[in-house]
PDB file of C-alpha atoms in Angstrom:
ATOM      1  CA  UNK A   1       9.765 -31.653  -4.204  1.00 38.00           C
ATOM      2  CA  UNK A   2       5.945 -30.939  -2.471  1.00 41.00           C
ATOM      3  CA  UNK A   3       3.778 -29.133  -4.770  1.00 39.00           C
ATOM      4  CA  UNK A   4       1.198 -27.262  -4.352  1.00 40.00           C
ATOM      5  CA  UNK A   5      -1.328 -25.615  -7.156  1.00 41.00           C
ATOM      6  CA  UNK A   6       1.525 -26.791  -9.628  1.00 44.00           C
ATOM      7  CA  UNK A   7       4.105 -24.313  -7.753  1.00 42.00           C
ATOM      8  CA  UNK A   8       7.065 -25.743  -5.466  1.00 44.00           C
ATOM      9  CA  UNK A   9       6.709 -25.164  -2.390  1.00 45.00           C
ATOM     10  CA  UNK A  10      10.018 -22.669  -1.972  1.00 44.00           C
ATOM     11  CA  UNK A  11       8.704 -20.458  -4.819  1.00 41.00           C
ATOM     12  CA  UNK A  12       5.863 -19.231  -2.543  1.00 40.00           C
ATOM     13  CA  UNK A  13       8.260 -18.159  -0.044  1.00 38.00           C
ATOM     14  CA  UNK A  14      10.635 -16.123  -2.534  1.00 40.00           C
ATOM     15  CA  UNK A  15       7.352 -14.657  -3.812  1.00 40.00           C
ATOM     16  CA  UNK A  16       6.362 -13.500  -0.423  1.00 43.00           C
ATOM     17  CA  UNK A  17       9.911 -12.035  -0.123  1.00 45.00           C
ATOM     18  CA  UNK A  18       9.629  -9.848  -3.091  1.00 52.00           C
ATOM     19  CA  UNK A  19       6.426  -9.041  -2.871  1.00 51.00           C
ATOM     20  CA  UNK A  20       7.323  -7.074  -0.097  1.00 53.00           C
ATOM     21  CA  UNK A  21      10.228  -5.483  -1.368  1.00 55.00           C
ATOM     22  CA  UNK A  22       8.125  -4.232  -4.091  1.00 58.00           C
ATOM     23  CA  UNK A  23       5.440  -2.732  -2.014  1.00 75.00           C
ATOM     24  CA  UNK A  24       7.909  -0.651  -0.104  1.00 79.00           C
ATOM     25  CA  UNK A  25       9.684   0.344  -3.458  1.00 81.00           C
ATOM     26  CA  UNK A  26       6.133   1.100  -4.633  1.00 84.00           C
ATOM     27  CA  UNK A  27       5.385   2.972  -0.932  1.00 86.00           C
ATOM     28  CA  UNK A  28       8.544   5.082  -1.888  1.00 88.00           C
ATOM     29  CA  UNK A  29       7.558   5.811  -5.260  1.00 89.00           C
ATOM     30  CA  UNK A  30       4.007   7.279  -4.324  1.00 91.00           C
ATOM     31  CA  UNK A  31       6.216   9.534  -1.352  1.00 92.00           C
ATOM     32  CA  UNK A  32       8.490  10.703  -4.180  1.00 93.00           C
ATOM     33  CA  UNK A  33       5.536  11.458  -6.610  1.00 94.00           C
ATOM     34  CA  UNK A  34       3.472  13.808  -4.035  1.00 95.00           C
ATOM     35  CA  UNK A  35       6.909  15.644  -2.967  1.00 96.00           C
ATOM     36  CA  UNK A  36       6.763  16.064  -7.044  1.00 96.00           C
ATOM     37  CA  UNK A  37       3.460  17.149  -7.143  1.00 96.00           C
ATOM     38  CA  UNK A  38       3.977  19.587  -4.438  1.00 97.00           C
ATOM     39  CA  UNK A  39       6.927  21.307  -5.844  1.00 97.00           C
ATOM     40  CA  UNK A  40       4.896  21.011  -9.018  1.00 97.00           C
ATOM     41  CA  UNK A  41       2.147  23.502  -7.501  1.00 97.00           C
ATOM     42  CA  UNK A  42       4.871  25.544  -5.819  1.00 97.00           C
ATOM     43  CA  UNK A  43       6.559  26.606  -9.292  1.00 97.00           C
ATOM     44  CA  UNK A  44       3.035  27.327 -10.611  1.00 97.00           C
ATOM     45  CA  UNK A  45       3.001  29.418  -7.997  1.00 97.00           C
ATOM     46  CA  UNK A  46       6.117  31.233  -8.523  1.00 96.00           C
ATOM     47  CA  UNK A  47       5.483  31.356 -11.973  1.00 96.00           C
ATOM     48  CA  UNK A  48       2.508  33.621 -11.739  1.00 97.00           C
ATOM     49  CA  UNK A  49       4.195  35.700  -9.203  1.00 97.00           C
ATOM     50  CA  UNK A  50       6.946  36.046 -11.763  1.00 96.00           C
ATOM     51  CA  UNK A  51       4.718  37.595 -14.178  1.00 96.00           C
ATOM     52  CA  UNK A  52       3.323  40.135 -12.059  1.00 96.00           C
ATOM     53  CA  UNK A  53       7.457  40.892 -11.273  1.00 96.00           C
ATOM     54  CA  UNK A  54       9.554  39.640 -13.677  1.00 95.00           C
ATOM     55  CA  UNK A  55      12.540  41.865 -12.397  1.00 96.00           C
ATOM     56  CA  UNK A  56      12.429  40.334  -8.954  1.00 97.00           C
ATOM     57  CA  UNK A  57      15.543  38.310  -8.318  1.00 97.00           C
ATOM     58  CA  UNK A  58      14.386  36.839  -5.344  1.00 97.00           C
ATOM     59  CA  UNK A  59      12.145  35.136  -7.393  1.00 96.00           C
ATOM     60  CA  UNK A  60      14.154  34.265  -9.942  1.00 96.00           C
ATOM     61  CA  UNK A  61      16.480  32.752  -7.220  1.00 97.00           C
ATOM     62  CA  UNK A  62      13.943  30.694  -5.995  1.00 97.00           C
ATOM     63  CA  UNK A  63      12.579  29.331  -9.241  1.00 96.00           C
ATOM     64  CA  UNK A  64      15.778  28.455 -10.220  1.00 97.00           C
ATOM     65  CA  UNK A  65      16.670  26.590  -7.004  1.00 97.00           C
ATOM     66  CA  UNK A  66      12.659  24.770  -7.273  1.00 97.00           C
ATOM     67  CA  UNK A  67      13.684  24.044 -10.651  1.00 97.00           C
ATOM     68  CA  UNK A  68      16.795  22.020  -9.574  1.00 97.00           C
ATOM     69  CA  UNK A  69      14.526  19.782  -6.659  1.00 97.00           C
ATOM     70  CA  UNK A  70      12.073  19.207  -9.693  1.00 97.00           C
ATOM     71  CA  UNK A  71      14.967  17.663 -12.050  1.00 96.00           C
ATOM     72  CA  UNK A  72      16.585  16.001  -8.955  1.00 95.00           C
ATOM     73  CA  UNK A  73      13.071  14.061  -7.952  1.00 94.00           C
ATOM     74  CA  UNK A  74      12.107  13.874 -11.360  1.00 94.00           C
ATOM     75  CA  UNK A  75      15.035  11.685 -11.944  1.00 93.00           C
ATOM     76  CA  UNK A  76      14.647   9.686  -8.856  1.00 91.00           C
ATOM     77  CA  UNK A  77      11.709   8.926 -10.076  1.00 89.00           C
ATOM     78  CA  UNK A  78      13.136   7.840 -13.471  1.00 88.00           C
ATOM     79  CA  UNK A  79      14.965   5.771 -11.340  1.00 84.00           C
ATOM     80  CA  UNK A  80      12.594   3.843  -9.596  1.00 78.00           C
ATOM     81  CA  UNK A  81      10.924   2.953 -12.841  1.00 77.00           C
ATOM     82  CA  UNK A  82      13.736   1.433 -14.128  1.00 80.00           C
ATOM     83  CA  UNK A  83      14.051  -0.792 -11.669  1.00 69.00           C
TER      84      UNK A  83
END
């Protein structure tokens, strides 16, 4: 089999293949972390409003559901670490 730099000549290919893959798994990861971020900054948010109200259910509501989107793209993110 041609060599070339002590690497067959297939192997660059396959390398090229993946690399690829794992630029667009890395692309998604970096999407997934600023949608994090930005629900991150959105429960601060709600936070302080909470304190100022902490009888408001309509807060309450919606810290609870912003909690939920935090676990569920905290996890995807687990996800894509593990891979």
């Amino acid at each position: 089999m041609l060599q070339l730099d002590g690497f067959p000549t297939g192997d660059g290919v396959k390398a090229d293949r993946s690399a690829g893959r794992l630029t667009g798994s890395m692309m998604e990861l970096q999407t997934l972390q600023e949608a994090l971020k930005v629900e991150i900054q959105i429960h601060q948010k709600l936070v302080a409003q909470m304190k100022q109200d902490p009888q408001n259910a309509d807060l309450k509501k919606q810290l609870h559901e912003l909690q939920a989107k935090i676990t569920a793209l905290s996890e995807k993110q687990v996800h894509y670490y593990t891979m």
